[in-house]
Short mmCIF file of C-alpha atoms and ligand atoms in Angstrom, two decimals:
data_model
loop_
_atom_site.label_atom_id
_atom_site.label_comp_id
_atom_site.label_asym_id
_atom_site.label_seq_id
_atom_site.Cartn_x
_atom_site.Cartn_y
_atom_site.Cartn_z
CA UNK A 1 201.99 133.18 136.90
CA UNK A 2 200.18 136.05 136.68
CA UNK A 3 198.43 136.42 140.16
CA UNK A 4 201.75 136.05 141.81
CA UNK A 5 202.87 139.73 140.16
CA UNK A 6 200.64 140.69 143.97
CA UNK A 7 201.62 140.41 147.18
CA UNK A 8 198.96 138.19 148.79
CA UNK A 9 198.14 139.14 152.35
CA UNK A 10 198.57 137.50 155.69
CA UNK A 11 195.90 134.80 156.16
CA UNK A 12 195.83 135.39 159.42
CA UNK A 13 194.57 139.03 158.75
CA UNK A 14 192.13 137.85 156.08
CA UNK A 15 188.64 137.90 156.90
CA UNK A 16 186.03 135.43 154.52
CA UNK A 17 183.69 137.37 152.38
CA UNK A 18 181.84 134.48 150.69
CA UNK A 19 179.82 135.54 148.12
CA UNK A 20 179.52 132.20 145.98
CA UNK A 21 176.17 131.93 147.25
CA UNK A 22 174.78 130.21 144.19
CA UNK A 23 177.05 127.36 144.42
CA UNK A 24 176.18 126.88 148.16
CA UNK A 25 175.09 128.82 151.15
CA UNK A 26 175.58 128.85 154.32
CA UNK A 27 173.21 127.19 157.15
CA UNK A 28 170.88 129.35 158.87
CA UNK A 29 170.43 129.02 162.56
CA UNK A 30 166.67 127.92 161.95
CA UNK A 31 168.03 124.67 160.65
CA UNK A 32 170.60 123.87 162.30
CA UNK A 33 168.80 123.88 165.40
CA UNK A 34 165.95 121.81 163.33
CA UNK A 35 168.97 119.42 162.13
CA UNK A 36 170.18 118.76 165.82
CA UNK A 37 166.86 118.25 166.90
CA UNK A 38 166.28 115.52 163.97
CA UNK A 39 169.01 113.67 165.53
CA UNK A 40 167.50 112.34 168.72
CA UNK A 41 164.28 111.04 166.47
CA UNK A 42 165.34 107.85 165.64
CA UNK A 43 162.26 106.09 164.34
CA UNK A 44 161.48 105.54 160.84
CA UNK A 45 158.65 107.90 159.32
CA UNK A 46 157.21 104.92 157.56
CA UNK A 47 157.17 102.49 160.97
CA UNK A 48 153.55 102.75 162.64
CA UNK A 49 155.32 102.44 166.17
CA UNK A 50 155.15 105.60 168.71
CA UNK A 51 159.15 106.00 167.46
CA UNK A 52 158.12 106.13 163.84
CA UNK A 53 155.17 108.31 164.35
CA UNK A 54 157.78 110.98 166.13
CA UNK A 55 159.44 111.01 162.99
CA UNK A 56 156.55 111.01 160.88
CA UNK A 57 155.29 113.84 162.41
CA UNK A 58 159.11 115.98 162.21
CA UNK A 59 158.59 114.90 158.15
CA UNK A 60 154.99 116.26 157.62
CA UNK A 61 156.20 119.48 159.13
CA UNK A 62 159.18 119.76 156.88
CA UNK A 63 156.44 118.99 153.93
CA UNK A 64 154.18 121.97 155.27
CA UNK A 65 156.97 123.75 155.94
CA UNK A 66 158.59 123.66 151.88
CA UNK A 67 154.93 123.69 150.90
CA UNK A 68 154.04 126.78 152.13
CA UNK A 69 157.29 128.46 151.14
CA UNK A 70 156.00 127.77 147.72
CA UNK A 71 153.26 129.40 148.55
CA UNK A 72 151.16 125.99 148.89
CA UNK A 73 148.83 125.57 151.65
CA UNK A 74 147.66 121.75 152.98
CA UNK A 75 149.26 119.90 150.56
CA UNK A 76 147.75 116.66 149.37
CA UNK A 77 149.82 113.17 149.65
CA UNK A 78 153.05 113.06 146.35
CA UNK A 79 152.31 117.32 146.11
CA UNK A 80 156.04 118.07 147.60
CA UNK A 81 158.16 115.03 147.16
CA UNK A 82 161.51 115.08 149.15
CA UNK A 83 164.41 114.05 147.28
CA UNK A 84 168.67 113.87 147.47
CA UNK A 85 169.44 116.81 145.91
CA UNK A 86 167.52 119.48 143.20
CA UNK A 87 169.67 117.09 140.60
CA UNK A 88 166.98 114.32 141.35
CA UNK A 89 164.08 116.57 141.41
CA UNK A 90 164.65 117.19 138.08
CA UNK A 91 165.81 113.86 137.16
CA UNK A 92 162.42 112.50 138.80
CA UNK A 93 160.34 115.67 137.01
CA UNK A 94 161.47 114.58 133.36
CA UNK A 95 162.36 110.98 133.00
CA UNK A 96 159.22 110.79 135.66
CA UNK A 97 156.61 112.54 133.02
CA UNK A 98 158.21 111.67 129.59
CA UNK A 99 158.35 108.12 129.70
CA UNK A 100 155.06 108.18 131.71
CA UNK A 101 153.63 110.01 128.81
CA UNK A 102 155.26 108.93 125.77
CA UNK A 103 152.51 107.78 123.30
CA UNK A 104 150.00 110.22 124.72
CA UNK A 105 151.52 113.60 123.09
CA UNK A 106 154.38 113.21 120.44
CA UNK A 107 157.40 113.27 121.73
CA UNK A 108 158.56 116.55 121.49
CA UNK A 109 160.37 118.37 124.31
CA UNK A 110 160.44 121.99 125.10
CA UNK A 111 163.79 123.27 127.15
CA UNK A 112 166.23 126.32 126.90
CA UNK A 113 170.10 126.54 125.57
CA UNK A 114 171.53 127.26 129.07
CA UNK A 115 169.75 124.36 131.60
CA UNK A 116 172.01 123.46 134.54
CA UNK A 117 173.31 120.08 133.70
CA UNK A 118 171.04 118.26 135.60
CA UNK A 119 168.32 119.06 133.29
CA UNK A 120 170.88 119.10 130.39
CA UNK A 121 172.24 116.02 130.48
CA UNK A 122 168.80 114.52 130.88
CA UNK A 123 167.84 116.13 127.52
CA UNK A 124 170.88 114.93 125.71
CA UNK A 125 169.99 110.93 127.00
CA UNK A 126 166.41 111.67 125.58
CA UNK A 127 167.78 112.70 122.43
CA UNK A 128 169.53 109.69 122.31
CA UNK A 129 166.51 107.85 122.99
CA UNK A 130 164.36 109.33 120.12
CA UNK A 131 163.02 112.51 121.53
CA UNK A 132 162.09 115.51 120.13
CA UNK A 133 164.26 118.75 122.10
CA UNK A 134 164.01 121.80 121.24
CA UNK A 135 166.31 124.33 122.79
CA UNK A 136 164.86 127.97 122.97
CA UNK A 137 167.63 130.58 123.16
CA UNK A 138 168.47 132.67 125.82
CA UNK A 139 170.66 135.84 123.92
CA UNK A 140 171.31 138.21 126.07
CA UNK A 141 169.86 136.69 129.42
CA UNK A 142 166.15 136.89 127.33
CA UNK A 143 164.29 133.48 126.64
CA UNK A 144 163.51 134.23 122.83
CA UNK A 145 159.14 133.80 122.91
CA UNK A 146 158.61 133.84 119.62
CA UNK A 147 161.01 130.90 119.17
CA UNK A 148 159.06 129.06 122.24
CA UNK A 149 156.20 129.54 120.42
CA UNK A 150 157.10 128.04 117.26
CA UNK A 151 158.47 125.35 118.80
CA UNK A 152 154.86 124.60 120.77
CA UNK A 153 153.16 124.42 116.93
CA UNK A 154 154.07 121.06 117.59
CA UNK A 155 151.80 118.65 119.94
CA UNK A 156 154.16 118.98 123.06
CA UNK A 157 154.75 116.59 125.23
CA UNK A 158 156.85 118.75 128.29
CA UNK A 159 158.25 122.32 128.58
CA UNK A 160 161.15 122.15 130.90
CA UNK A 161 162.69 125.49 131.69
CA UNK A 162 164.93 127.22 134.55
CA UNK A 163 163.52 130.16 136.55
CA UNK A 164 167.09 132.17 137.08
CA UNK A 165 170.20 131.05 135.18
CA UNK A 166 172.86 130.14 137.87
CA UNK A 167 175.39 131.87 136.29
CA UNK A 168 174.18 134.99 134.65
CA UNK A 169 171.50 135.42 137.20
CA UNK A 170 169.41 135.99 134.04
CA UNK A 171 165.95 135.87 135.53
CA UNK A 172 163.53 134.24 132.48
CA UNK A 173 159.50 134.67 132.23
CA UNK A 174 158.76 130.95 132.20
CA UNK A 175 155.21 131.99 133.44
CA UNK A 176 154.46 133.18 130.18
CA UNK A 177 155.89 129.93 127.91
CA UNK A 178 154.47 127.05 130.27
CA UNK A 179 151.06 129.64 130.16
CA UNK A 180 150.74 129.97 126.38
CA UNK A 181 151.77 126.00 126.30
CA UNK A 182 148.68 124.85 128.48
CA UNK A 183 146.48 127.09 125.98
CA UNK A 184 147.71 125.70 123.37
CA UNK A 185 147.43 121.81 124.71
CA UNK A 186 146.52 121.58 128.41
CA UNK A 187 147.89 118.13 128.50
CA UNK A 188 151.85 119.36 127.81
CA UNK A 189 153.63 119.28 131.16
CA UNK A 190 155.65 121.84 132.25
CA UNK A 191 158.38 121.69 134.55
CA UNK A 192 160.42 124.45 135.83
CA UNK A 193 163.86 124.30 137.86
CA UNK A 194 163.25 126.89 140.47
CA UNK A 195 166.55 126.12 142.16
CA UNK A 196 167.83 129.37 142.09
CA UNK A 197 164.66 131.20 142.04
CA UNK A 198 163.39 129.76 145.23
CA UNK A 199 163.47 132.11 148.33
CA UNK A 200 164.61 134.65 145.63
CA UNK A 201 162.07 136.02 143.46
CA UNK A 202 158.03 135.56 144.72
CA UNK A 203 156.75 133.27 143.07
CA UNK A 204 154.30 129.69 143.54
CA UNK A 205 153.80 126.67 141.11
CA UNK A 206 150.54 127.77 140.41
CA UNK A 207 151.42 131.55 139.71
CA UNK A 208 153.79 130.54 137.01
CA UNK A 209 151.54 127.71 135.22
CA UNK A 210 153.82 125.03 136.19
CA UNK A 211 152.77 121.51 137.25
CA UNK A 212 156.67 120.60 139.01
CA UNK A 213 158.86 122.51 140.63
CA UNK A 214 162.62 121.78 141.51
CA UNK A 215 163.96 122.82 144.56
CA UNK A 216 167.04 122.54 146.37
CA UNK A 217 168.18 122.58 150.56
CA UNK A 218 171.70 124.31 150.04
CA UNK A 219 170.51 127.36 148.12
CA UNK A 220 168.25 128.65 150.80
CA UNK A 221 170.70 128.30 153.85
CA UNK A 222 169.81 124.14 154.62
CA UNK A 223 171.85 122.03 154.15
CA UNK A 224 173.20 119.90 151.21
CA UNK A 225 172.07 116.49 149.82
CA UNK A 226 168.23 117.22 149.92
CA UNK A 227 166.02 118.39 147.61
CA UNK A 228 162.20 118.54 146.52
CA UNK A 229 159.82 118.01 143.47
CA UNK A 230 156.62 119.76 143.36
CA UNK A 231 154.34 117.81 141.28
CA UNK A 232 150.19 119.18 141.06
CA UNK A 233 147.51 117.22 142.31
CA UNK A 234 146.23 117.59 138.78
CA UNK A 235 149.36 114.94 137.95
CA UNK A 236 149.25 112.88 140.57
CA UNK A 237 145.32 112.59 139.79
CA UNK A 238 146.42 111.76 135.97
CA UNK A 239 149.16 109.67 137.54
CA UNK A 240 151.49 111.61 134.85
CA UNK A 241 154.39 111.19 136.87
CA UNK A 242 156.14 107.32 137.52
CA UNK A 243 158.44 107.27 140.32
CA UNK A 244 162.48 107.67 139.17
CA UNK A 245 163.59 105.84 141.94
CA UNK A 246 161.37 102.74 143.05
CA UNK A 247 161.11 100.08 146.24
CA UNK A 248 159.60 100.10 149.25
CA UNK A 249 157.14 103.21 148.25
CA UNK A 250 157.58 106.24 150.33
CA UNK A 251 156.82 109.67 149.77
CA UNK A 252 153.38 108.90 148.42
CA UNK A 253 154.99 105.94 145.89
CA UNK A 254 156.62 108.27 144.18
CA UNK A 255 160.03 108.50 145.60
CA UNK A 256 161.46 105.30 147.41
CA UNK A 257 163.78 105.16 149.60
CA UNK A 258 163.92 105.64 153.63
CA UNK A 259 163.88 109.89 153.88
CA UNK A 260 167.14 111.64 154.97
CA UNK A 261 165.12 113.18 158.03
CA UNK A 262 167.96 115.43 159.46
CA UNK A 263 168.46 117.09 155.87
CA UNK A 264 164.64 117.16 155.13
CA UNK A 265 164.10 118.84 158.85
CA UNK A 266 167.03 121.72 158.43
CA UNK A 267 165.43 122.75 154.76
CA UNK A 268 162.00 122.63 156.15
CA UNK A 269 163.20 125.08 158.63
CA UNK A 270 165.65 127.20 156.35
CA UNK A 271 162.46 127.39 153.93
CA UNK A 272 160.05 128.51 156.69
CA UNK A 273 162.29 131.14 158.22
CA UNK A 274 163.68 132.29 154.54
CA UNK A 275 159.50 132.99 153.57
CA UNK A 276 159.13 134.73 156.63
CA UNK A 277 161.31 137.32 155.97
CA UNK A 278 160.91 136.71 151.97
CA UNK A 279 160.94 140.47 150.94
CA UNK A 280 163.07 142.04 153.45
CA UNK A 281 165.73 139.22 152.01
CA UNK A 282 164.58 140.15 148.94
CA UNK A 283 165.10 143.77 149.30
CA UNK A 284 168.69 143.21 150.98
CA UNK A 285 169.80 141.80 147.94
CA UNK A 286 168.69 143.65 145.80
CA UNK A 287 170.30 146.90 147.38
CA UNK A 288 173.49 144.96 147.51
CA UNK A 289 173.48 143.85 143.96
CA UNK A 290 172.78 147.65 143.13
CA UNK A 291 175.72 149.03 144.71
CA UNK A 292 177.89 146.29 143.14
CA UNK A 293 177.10 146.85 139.90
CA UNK A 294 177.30 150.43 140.06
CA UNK A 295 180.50 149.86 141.63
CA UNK A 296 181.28 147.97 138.56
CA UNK A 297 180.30 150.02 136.00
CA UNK A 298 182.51 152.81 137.85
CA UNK A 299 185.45 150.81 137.20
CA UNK A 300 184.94 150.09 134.16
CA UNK A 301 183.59 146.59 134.53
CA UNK A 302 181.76 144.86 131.91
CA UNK A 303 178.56 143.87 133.55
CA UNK A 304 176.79 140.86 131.66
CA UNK A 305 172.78 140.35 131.82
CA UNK A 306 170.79 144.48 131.46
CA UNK A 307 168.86 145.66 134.49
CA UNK A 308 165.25 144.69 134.56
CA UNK A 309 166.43 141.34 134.00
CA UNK A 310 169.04 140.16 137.12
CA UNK A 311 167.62 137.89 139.55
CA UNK A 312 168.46 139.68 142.97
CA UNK A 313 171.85 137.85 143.56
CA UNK A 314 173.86 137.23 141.38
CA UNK A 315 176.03 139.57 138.79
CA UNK A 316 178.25 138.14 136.03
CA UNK A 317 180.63 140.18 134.93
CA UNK A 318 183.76 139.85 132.33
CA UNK A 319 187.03 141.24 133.13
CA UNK A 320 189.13 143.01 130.82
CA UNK A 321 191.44 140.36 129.72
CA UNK A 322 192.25 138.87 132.85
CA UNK A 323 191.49 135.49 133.16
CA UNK A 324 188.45 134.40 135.74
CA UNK A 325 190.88 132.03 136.96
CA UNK A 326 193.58 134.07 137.78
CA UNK A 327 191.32 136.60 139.39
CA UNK A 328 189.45 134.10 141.32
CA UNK A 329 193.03 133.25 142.94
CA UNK A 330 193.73 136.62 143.46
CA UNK A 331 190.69 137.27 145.78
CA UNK A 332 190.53 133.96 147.45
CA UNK A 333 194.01 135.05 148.68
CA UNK A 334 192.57 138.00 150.23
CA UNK A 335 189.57 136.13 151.79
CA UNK A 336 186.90 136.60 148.89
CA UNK A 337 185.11 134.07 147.62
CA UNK A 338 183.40 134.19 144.13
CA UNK A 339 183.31 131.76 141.32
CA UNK A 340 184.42 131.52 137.82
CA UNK A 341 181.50 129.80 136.42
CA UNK A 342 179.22 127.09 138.37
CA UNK A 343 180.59 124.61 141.01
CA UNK A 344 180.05 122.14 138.35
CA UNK A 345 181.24 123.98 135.42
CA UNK A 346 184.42 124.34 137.58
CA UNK A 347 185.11 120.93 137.71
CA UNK A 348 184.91 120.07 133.91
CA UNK A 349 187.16 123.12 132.94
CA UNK A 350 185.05 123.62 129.90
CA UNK A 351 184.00 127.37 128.48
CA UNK A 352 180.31 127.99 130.07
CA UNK A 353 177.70 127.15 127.74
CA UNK A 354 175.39 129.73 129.99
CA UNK A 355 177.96 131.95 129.12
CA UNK A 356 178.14 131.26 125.21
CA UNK A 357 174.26 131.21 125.11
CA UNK A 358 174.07 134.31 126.65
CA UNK A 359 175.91 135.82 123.68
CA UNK A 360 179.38 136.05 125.53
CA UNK A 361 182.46 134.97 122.75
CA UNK A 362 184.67 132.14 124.27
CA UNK A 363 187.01 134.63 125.22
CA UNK A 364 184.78 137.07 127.50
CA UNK A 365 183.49 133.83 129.06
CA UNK A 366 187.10 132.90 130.20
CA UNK A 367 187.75 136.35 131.62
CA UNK A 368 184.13 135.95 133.38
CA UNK A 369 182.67 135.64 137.32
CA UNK A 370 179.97 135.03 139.11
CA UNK A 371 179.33 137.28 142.42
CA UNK A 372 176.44 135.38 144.38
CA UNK A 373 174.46 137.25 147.18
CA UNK A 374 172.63 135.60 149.90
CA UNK A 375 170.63 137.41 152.41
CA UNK A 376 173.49 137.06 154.65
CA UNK A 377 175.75 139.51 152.90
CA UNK A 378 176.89 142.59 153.68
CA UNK A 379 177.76 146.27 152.40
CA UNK A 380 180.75 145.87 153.54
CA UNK A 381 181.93 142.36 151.86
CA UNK A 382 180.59 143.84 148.61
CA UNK A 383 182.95 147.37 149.17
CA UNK A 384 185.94 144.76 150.00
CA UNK A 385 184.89 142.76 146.73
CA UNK A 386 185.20 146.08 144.74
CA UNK A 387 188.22 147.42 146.03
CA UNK A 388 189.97 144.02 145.52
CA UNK A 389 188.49 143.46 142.49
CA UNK A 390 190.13 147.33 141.09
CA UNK A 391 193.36 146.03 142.30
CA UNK A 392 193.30 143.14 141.00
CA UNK A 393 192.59 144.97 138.08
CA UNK A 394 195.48 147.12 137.49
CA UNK A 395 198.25 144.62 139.25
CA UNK A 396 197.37 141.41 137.46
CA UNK A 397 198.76 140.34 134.11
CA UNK A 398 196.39 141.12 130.61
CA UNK A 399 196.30 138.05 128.69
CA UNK A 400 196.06 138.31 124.66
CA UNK A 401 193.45 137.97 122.60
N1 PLP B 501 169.59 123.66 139.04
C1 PLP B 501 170.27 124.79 139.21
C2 PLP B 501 169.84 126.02 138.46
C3 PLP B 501 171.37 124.84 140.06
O1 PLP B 501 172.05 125.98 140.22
C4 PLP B 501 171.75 123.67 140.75
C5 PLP B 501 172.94 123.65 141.61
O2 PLP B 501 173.83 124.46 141.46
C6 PLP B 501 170.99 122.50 140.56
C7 PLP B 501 169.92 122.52 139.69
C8 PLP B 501 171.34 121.22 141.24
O3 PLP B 501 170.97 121.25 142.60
P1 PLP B 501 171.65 120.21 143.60
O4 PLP B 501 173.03 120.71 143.87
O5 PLP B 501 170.78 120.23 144.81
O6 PLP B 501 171.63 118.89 142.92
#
């Protein structure tokens, strides 16, 4: 095996670096003091008793509290839906609108060639089902405009596209697709999976012409299992959106299902202290990125997705012909923890189709990581990630092309 040609280290002497922040972060004080709180209020939001109206209350301050980290002030009754996980949000966002919508405008479907599964797999099942999708390609971390725009010369019935690839970091300008498809037909819906753009780049639904937003608890230091769906009072007016998941009505009828209150109260309060310090975060990360890829380039590391382009925290990067794998083991041993592709991409084994999409043969995508930043990072775990990273490097065992 080749990682074993290295000595690993003591574990005892190891100290974590975790810098996998895009599969997962880790909770911020904010809500975990939020979360414990949560606990003691035992009432159910939806019971009219003094118990339920204690929790009621805890659950419209989460709302105002993701609301106005999107930059959304007062929001009106179904505008930020709480949900299990950003997988639902976006579940909810296009099964929600498409089959709401179906005979209205065509049935064409607007997404790019590198979605996170859970906006993937959704496309593939409409496929199956008849649908229209057109997949705009992403070369080179760039979503291609001129093929976006072709594809809208057709009466279009949603635009679904990420805000920051989760495993290039590519950052795309949906703004300027879901803008020129409203000119073009004001009734298209766009929807745009902000899970790894939230808390990361500035941004609100309105600013970037989209009419749902996907976010996600675990990305932004909450914590896991708990998610939200923007959807514009222009939709809920139109009633454009039919609840995913349906029963006893709650959240506005659009998302049934007694709320996970301890979950929904630590991401209110990781998304209210993570806009409060929104470009200071912003700026951390961004001087951390810097220094690792410069630290990168210095070593001779390939470094995938050109500057002007990186969302502030994460860097993909290809090896030179060591596995991802086999690296990944060699830093975990010294305390460092990066990934080799997405948590979920991990799990299936298969090449990255980010990765491919990006331009990447199947052979740079094997030798491939993903370094994710969070605002909790340090110079200091990205100088250990470099040094191991050079030794790892020269000890470890070339594979063959
Ligand atoms: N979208 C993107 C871009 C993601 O990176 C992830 C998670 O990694 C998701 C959606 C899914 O979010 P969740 O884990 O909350 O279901």
């Amino acid at each position: 095996m080749a990682a074993m040609n290295a000595a690993a280290p003591d574990r005892e002497q190891v100290v974590r670096r975790y810098l996998d922040n895009s599969a997962t972060t880790p909770l911020c004080d904010e809500a975990r003091q939020a979360m414990l709180r949560a606990m003691d209020v035992y009432g159910n939001p939806s019971s009219l008793h003094a118990a339920g109206q204690e929790a009621a209350m805890l659950l419209r301050t989460a709302r105002g509290q993701v609301a106005g980290a999107l930059g959304v002030r007062n929001p009106v009754p179904g505008e930020v839906l709480f949900t299990a996980c950003g997988t639902e949000a976006s579940n909810t966002a296009i099964l929600g609108t498409v089959y709401a919508k179906k005979h209205r405008v065509g049935n064409r479907i607007i997404t790019t060639d590198c979605e996170h599964p859970s906006v993937e797999e959704v496309m593939k099942r409409l496929e199956g089902g008849g649908f229209d999708v057109v997949r705009v390609p992403t070369k080179g971390g760039v979503l291609d405009r001129e093929a976006a725009l072709a594809a809208l010369e057709v009466p279009t019935l949603l635009v679904s596209m990420m805000m920051v690839n989760n495993e290039t970091g590519a950052a795309f300008d949906v703004s300027d697709v879901f803008k020129a498809a409203k000119r073009k037909n004001p009734a298209t819906i766009t929807h745009c999976d902000a899970v790894q753009g939230f808390l990361k780049l500035p941004f609100t639904p309105a600013s970037i012409g989209a009419d749902l937003v996907t976010v996600s608890g675990h990305k932004i230091h909450g914590p896991k299992g708990v998610g939200a769906l923007y959807v514009s009072p222009a939709l809920i007016r139109q009633k454009a959106l039919q609840p995913y998941l349906i029963g006893g009505g709650q959240e506005s009828g659009l998302r049934s299902g007694t709320e996970n209150m301890v979950g929904i109260c630590g991401f209110g309060a990781a998304a209210e202290a993570g806009y409060a310090r929104l470009n200071e975060h912003i700026a951390h990360m961004v001087s951390l990125r810097d220094a690792l890829v410069d630290g990168l380039c210095e070593a001779g590391i390939q470094v995938n997705v050109p500057a002007g382009r990186r969302a502030p925290h994460i860097v993909n990067l290809t090896l030179p012909d060591i596995k991802s794998q086999t690296m990944l083991n060699y830093l975990s041993e010294r305390g460092i923890c990066v990934s080799s592709g997405s948590a979920c991409a991990a799990h299936g084994g298969k090449t990255s189709r980010s990765l491919l999409a990006f331009g990447l043969t199947p052979h740079e995508a094997d030798c491939s990581l993903r370094v994710s930043l969070s605002a909790f990072n340090t110079a200091e775990d990205v100088q250990a990630l470099l040094t191991a990273l050079r030794e790892g490097c020269s000890r470890l065992v070339r594979i063959k092309r």
